[in-house]
Coordinates of C-alpha atoms and ligand atoms in Angstrom, one line a residue:
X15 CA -0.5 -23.3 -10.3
X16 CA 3.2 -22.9 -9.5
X17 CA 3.5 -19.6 -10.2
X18 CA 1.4 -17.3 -8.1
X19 CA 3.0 -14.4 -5.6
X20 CA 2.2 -13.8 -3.1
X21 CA 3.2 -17.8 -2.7
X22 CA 0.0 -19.7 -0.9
X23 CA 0.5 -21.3 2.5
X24 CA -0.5 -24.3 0.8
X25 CA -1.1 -25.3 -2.4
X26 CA -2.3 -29.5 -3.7
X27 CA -2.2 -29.0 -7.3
X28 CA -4.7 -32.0 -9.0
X29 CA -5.1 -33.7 -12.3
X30 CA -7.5 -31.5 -14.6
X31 CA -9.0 -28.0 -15.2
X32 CA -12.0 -26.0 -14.6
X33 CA -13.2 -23.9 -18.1
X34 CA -14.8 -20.7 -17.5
X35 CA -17.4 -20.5 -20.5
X36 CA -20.3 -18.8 -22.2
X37 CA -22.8 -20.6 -19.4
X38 CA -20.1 -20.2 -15.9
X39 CA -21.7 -18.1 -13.5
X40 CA -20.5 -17.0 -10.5
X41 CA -22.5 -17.4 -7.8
X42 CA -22.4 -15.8 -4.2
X43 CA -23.6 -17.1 -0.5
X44 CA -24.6 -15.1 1.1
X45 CA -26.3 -12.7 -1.5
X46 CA -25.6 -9.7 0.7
X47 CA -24.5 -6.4 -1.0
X48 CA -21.2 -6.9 0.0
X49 CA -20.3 -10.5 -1.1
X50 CA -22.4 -9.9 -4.0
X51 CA -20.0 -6.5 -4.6
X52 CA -17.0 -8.5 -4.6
X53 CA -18.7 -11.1 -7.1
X54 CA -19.5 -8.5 -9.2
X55 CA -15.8 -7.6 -9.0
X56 CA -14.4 -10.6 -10.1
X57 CA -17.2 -10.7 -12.8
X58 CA -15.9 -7.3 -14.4
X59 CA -12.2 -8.3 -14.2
X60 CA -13.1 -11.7 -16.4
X61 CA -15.9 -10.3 -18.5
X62 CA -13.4 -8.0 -20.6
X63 CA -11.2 -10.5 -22.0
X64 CA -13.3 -13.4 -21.8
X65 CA -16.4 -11.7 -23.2
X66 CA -18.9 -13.8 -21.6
X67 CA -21.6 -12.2 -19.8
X68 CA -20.9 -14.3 -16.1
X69 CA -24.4 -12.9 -14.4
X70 CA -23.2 -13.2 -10.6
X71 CA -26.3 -14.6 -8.8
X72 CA -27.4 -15.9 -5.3
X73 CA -26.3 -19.4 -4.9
X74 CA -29.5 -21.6 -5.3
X75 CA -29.4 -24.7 -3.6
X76 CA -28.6 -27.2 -6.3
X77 CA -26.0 -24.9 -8.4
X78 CA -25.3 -27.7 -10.3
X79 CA -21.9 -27.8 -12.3
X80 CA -19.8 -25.4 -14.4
X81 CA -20.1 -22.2 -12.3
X82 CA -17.9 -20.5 -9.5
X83 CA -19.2 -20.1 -5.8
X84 CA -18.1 -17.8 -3.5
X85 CA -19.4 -18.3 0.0
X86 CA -18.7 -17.0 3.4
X87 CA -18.7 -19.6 5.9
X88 CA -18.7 -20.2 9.7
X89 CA -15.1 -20.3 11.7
X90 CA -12.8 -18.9 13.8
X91 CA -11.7 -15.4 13.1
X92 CA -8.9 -15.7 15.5
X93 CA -7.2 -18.0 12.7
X94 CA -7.1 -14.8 10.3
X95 CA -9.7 -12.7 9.1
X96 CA -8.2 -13.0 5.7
X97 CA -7.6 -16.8 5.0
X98 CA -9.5 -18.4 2.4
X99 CA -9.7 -22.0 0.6
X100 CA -9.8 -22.1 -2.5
X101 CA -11.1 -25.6 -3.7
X102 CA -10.8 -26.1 -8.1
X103 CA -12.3 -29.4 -9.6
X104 CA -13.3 -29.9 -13.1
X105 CA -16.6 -29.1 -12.3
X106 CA -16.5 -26.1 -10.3
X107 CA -14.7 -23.4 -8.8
X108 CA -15.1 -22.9 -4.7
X109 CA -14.0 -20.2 -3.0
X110 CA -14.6 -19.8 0.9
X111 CA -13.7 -17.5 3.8
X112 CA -14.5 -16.7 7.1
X113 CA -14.9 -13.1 6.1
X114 CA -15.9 -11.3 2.7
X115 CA -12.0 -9.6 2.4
X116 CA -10.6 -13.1 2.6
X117 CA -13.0 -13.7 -0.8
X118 CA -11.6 -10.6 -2.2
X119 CA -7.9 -11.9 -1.3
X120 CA -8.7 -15.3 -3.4
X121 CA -10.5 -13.5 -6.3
X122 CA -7.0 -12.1 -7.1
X123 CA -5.3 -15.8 -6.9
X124 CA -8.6 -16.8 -9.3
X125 CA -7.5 -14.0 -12.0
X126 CA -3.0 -15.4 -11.2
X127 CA -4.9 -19.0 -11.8
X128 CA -6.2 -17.9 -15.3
X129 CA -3.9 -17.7 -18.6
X130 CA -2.5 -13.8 -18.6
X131 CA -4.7 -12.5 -21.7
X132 CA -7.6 -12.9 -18.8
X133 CA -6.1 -9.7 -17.6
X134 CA -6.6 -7.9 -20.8
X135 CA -8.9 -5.0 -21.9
X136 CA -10.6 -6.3 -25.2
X137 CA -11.8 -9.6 -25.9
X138 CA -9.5 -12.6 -26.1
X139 CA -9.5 -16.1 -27.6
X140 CA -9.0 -18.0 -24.3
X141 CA -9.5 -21.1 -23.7
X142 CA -10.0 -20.1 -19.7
X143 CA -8.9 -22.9 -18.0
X144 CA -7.6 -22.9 -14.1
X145 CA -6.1 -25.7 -13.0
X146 CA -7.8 -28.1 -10.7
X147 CA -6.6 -28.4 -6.8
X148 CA -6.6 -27.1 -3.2
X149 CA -5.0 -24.2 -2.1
X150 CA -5.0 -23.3 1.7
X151 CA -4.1 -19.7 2.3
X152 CA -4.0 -16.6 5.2
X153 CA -1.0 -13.7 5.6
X154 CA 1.7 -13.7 7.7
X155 CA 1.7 -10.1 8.6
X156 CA -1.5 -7.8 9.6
X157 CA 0.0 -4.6 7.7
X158 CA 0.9 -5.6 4.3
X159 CA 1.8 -1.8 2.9
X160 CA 2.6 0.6 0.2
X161 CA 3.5 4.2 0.5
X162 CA 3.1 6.9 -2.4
X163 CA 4.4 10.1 -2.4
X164 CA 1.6 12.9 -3.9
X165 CA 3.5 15.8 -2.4
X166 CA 7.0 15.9 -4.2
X167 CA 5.4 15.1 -7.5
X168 CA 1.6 15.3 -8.0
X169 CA -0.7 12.4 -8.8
X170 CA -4.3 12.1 -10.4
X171 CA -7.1 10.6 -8.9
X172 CA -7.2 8.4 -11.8
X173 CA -3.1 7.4 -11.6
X174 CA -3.7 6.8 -7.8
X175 CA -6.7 4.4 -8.5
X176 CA -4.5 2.5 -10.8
X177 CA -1.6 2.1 -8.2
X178 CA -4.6 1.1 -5.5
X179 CA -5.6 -1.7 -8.3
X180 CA -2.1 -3.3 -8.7
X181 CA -1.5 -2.9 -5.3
X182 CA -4.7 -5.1 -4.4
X183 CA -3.4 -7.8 -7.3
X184 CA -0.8 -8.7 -4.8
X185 CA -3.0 -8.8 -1.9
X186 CA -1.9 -6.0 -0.1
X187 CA -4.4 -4.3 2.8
X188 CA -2.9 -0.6 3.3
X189 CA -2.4 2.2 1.2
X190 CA -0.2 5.2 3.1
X191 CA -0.9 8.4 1.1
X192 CA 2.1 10.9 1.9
X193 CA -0.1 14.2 1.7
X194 CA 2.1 17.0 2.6
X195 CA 6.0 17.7 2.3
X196 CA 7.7 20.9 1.7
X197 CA 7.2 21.3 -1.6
X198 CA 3.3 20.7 -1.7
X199 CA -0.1 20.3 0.3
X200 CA -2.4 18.1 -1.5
X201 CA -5.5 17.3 0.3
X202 CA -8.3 20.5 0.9
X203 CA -8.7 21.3 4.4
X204 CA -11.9 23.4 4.5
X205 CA -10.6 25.6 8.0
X206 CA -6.9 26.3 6.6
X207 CA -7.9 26.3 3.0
X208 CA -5.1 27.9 1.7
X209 CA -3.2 25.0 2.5
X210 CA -4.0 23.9 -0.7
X211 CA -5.0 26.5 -3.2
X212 CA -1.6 28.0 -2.4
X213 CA 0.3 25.6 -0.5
X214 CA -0.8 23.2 -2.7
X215 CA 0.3 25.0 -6.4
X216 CA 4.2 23.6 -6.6
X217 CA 6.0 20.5 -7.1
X218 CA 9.6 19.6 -7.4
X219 CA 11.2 21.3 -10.0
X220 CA 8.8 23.9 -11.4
X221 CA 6.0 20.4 -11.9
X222 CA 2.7 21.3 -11.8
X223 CA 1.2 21.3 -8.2
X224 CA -2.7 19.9 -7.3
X225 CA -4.6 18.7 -4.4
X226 CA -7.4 16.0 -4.1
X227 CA -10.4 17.9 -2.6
X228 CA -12.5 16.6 -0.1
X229 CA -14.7 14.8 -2.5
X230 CA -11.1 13.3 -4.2
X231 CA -10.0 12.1 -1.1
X232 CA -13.6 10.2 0.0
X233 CA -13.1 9.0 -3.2
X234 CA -10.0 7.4 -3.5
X235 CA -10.7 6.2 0.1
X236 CA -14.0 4.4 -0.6
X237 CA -12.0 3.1 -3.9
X238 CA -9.2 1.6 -1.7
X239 CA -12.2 0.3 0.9
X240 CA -13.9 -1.5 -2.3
X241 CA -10.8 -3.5 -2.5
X242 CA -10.4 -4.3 1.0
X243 CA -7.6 -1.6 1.7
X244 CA -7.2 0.4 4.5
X245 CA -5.7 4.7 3.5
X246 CA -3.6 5.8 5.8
X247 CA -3.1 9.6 5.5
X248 CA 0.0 10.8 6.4
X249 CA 0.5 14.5 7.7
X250 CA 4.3 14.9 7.9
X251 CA 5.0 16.9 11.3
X252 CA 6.4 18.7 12.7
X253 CA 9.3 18.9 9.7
X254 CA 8.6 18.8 6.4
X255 CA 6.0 21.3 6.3
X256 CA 7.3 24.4 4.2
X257 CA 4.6 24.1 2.2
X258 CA 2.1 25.2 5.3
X259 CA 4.6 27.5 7.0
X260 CA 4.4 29.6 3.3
X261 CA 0.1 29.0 3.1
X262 CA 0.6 30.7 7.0
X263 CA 2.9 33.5 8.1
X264 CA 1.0 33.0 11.5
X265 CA 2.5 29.1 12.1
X266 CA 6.3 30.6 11.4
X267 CA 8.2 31.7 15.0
X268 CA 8.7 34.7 13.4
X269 CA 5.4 35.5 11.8
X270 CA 7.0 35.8 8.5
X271 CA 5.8 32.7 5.5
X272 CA 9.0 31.5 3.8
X273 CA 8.6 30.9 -0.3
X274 CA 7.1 28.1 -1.8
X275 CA 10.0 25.5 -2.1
X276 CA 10.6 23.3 -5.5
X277 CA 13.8 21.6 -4.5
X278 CA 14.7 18.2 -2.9
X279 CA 16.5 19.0 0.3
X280 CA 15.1 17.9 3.5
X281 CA 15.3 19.1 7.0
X282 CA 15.1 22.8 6.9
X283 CA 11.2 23.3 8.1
X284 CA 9.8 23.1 11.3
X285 CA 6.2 24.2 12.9
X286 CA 6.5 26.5 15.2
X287 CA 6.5 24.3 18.8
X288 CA 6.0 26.8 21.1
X289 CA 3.0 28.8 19.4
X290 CA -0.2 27.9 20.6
X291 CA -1.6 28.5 17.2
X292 CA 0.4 25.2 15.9
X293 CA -2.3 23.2 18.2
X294 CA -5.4 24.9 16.6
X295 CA -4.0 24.6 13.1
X296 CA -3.0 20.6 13.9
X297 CA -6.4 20.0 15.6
X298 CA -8.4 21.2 12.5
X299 CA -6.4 19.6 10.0
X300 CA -6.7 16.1 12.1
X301 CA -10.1 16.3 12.6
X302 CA -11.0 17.0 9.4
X303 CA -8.9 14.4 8.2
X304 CA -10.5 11.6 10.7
X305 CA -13.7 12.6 9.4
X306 CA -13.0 11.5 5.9
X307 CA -11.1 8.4 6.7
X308 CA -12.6 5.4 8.3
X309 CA -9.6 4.0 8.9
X310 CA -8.1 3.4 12.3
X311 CA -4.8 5.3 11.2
X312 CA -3.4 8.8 11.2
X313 CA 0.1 8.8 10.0
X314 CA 1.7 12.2 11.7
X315 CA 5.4 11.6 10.2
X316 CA 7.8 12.8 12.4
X317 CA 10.7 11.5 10.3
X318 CA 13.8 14.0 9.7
X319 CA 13.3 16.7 11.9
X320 CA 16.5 18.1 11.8
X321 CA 15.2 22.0 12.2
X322 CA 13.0 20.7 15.6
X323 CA 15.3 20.7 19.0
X324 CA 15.0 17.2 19.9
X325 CA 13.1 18.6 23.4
X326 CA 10.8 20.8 21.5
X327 CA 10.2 17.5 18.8
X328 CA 9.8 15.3 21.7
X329 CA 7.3 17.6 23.4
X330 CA 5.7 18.2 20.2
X331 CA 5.0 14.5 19.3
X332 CA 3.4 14.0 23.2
X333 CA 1.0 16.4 22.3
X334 CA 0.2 15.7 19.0
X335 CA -1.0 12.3 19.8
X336 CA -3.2 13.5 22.2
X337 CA -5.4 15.3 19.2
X338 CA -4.8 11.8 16.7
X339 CA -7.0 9.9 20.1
X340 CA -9.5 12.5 20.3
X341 CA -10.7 12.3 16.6
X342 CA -10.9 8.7 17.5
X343 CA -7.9 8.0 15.5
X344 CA -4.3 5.7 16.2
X345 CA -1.5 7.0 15.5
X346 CA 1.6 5.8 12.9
X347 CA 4.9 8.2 12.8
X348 CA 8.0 7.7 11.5
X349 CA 10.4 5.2 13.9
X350 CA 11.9 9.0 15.8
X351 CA 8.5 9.4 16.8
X352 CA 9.7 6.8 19.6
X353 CA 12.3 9.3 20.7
X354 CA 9.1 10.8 22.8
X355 CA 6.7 9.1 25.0
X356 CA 4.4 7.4 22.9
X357 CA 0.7 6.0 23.9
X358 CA 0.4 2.5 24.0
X359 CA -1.3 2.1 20.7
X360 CA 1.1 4.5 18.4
X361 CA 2.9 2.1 15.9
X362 CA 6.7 2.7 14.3
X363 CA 7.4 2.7 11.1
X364 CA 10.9 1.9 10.9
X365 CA 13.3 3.5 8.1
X366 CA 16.6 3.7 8.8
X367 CA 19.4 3.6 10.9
X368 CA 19.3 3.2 14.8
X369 CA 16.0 4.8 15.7
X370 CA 14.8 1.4 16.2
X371 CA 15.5 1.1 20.0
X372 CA 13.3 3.3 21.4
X373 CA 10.5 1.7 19.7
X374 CA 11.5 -1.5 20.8
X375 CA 11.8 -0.2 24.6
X376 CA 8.2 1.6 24.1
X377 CA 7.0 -2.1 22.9
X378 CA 5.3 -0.2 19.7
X379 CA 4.3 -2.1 17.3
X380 CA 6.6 -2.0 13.7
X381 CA 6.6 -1.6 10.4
X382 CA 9.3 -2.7 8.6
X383 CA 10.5 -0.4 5.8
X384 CA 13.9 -0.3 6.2
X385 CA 15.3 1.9 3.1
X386 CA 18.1 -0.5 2.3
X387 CA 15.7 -2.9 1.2
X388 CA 12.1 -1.6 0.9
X389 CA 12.8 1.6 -1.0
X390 CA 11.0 1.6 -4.1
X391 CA 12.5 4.8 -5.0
X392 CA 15.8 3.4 -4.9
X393 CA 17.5 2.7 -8.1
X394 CA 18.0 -1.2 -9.6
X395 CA 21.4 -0.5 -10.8
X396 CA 24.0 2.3 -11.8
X397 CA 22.1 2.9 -15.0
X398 CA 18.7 3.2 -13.8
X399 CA 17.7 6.5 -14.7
X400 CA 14.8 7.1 -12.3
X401 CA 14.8 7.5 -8.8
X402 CA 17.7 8.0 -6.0
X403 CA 20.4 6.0 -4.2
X404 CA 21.6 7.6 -0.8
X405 CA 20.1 4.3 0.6
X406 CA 22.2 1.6 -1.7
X407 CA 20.9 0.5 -5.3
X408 CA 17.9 -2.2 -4.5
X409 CA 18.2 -5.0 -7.5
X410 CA 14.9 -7.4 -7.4
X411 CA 16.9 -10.0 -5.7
X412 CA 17.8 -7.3 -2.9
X413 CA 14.1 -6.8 -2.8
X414 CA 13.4 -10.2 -2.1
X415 CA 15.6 -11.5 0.4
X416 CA 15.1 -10.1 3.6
X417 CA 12.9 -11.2 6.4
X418 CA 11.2 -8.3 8.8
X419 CA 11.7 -10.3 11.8
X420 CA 15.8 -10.7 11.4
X421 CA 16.8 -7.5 10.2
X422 CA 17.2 -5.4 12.7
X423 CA 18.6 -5.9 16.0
X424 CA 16.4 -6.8 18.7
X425 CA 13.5 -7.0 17.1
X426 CA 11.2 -10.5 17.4
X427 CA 8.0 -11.9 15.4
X428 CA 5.7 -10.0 18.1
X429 CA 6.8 -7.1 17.4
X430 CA 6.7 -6.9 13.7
X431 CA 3.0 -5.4 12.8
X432 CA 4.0 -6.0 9.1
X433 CA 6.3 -4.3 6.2
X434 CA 5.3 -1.2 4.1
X435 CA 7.6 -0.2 0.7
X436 CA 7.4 3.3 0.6
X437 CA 7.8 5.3 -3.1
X438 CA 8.9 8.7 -2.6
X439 CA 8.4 10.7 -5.5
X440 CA 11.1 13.5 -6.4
X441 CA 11.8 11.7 -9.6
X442 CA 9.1 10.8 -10.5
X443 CA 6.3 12.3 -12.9
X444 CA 3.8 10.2 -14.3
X445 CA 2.1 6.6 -13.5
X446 CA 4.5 4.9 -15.9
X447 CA 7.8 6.5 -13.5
X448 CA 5.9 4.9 -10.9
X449 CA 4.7 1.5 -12.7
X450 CA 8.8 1.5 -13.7
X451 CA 10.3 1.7 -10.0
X452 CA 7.5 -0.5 -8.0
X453 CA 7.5 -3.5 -10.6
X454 CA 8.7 -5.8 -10.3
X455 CA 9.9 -5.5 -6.7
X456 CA 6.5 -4.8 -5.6
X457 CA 5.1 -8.3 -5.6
X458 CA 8.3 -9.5 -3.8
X459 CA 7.6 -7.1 -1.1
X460 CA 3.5 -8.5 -0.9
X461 CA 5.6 -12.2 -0.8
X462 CA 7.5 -10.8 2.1
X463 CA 4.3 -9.7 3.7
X464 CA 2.1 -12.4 3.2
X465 CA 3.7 -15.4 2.7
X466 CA 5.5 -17.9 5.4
X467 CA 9.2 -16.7 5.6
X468 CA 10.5 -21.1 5.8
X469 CA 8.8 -21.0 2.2
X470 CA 10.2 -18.2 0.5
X471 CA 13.7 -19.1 -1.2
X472 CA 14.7 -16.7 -4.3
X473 CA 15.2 -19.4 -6.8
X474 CA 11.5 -20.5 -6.4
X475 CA 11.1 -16.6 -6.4
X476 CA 13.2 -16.0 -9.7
X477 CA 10.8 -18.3 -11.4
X478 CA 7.1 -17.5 -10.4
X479 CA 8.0 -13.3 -11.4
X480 CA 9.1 -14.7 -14.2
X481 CA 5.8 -15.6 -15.1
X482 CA 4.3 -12.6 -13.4
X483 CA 5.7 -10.6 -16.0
X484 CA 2.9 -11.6 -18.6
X485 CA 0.3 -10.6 -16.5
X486 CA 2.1 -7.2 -15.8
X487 CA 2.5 -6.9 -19.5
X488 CA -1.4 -7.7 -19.8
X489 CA -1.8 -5.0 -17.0
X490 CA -0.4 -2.9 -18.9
X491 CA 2.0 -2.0 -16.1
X492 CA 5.5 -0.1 -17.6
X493 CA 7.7 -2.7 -15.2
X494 CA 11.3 -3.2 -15.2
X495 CA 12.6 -5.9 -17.1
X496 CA 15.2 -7.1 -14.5
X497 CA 18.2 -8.7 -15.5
X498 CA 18.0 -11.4 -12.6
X499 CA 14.5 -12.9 -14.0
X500 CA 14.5 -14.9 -17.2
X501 CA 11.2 -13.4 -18.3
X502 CA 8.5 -15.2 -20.5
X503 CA 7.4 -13.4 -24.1
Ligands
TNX18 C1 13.9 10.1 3.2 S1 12.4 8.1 4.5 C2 12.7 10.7 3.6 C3 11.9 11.3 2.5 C4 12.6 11.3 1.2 C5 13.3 10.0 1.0 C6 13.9 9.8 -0.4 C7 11.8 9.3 5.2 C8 10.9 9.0 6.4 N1 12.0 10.5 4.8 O1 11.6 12.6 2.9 O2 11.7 11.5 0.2 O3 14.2 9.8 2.0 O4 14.3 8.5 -0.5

């Protein structure tokens, strides 16, 4: 039991096992779609490798022994909407929650509780034991993140899904898409379509471009809401936006569209502040945004506007938070977004450097991603060939040892919404690049996020990835064998 991460509030290991067999079934209370969805989940994650059939059923009332019960039960929801329990005997497997996503949250420690072969794709020889005990369980942070990059580099729907899959293993709840940079729009917007069929055609050097249509994005969205994940699009304004100012002469000052761009500079774009058109244009593009997201969240970026004056960027953000409220959605910006007046709902996502204050002084709520330490694009070492270093090299015990709350002047538990590790994507091509540079400091970050800080120590740490890396390796997941871990065959 001693091995799962994120590490569980509490955790009673007891004498014994539970074996999943031929006859186990998994039984939910109440049989409502949704609890029955997420039975069916855990059901399709075990039936691969263990090969038994695991029909997930209504609870009767006498379930007798050998089977799993999920159940949603009666209690307070101001004690966390994601905490679960978690109760293993010999005889049976109980999980509870006040809430069908805190089911979902201890379906994944279920499949860390099983041997690793549970998490492969053909059928294994088992046996399927989890050890008996109590485990008592609910996050310390509300925003438990991970950002990908589609725009530098291109992703599938398919590579994304995967991502959103390991991403839910470690319990995360939000998935920030970065849609649009300079050198690519990826998501169709229906008004401004050439956005995407020409803004939408490059990538970092000379890659092939894309976009997610419509369709792509509901999809990806409802796959990320299946696993109890909020998407956060990002728009990145007013900066970072070459690739719309060449789809557009009309949103360039001067009328004229630059070229495509296929390098990795940053800083030399800017919408056009003072053109009325630049509202029209951001008003479609957020509204059809909201529509296809039911998340609360519109990420507007903000970050590195270093082609904006900081009055025009300052009266640019004030009015572009005005549109985010009136398609019903709250706004997220990079941490400079604070350098303007923000509404009393628009959250920070802190980066880098000093941009923290005005945040602070606004009493926005943070994210922590500070680049030093939440990079996931940041190389390991000297030798890692993938990704960059302008923000330090980030080894896994780097990764690991930081706490939100202390590390960054100023800031106090209140203020700390949660942490997000975002992967940005110049140098990187396919899933496997990304698989490479998020494992295994991913599941350090979900620790950091979920798990009480007075409990987290990196030798306890060192140990439990250690055994993570067998389920990675059943995953399938391209990780990094880090030097620091003394990983199992
Ligand atoms: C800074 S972090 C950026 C991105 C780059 C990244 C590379 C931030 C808000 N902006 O545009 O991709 O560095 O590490």
């Amino acid at each position: 039991m001693n091995h799962l991460i994120p590490k569980p509030v509490l955790l009673q290991p007891a004498t014994g096992a539970f074996a999943l067999n031929a006859d186990t079934r998994i039984y939910v209370d109440p049989p409502s779609a949704e609890v029955m969805a997420i039975g069916e989940y855990l059901a399709t994650k075990l039936r691969a490798s263990t090969g038994y059939a695991l029909a997930v059923l209504p609870k009767p009332d006498r379930p007798g022994g050998g089977h799993i019960v999920l159940s949603v039960t009666d209690g307070d929801l101001a004690l966390g909407e994601e905490r679960y329990e978690l109760t293993i005997t010999p005889d049976q497997v109980t999980l509870s929650a006040v809430q069908p996503v805190g089911l979902f949250r201890g379906v994944q420690t279920i499949r860390q509780l099983l041997p690793p072969d549970i998490e492969r794709a053909s059928v294994q020889s088992g046996p399927w034991q989890i050890p008996a005990g109590v485990i008592k369980d609910r996050p310390r942070f509300a925003w438990r993140g991970a950002m990908l990059d589609v725009a530098r580099h291109f992703f599938s729907v398919e590579d994304v899904k995967r991502y959103i899959d390991l991403l839910a293993y470690y319990k995360l709840n939000r998935f920030h898409l970065h849609l649009t940079d300079d050198q690519g729009w990826r998501i169709e917007i229906k008004s401004w379509p050439k956005l995407a069929t020409y803004g939408g055609t490059t990538a970092v050097d000379g890659a092939p471009g894309g976009y997610y249509t419509q369709a792509d994005y509901a999809d990806l969205v409802a796959y990320a809401q299946a696993r109890y994940i909020t998407l956060v699009p990002e728009i990145d304004l007013p900066g970072h936006t070459n690739a719309a100012l060449a789809s557009y002469p009309e949103l360039n000052c001067d009328g004229k569209a630059p070229a495509l761009y296929t390098g990795i500079e940053v800083g030399f774009s800017s919408l056009c502040i003072d053109k009325e058109i630049t509202y029209q244009f951001l008003d479609d593009v957020i509204g059809e945004l909201a529509a296809l997201t039911p998340g609360a969240y519109i990420h507007i970026g903000g970050d590195e506007a270093k082609s904006t004056p900081p009055d025009q960027y300052r009266r640019f953000i004030e009015r572009v938070q005005p549109i985010v409220a009136k398609h019903g959605k709250q706004v997220v910006g990079w941490a400079e977004i604070a350098h303007a007046e923000l509404l009393p709902t628009s959250i920070a996502q802190y980066w880098d450097g000093e941009v923290i204050a005005d945040a602070l002084r606004q009493h926005a709520p943070i994210i922590m991603s500070p680049a030093s330490k939440a990079y996931l694009d940041m190389k390991y070492d000297a030798s890692t060939k993938l990704g960059l270093k302008w923000a330090g090299l980030i080894d896994v015990p780097t990764a690991y040892t930081w706490d939100p709350v202390t590390f960054a002047n100023g800031v106090t538990e209140s203020d700390v919404l949660g942490i997000e590790a975002p992967l940005w994507s110049e140098t990187l091509l396919t899933i496997s690049d990304i698989e490479y540079l998020a494992f295994p400091r991913l599941p350090g970050y979900a620790e950091i996020a979920w798990s009480p800080q007075a409990g987290r120590a990196w030798e306890d740490y060192r140990v439990r990835l250690a055994a993570q890396g067998a389920y990675l390796s059943a995953l399938g997941v391209n990780f990094y064998r880090a030097p620091e871990i003394d990983w199992q065959p």
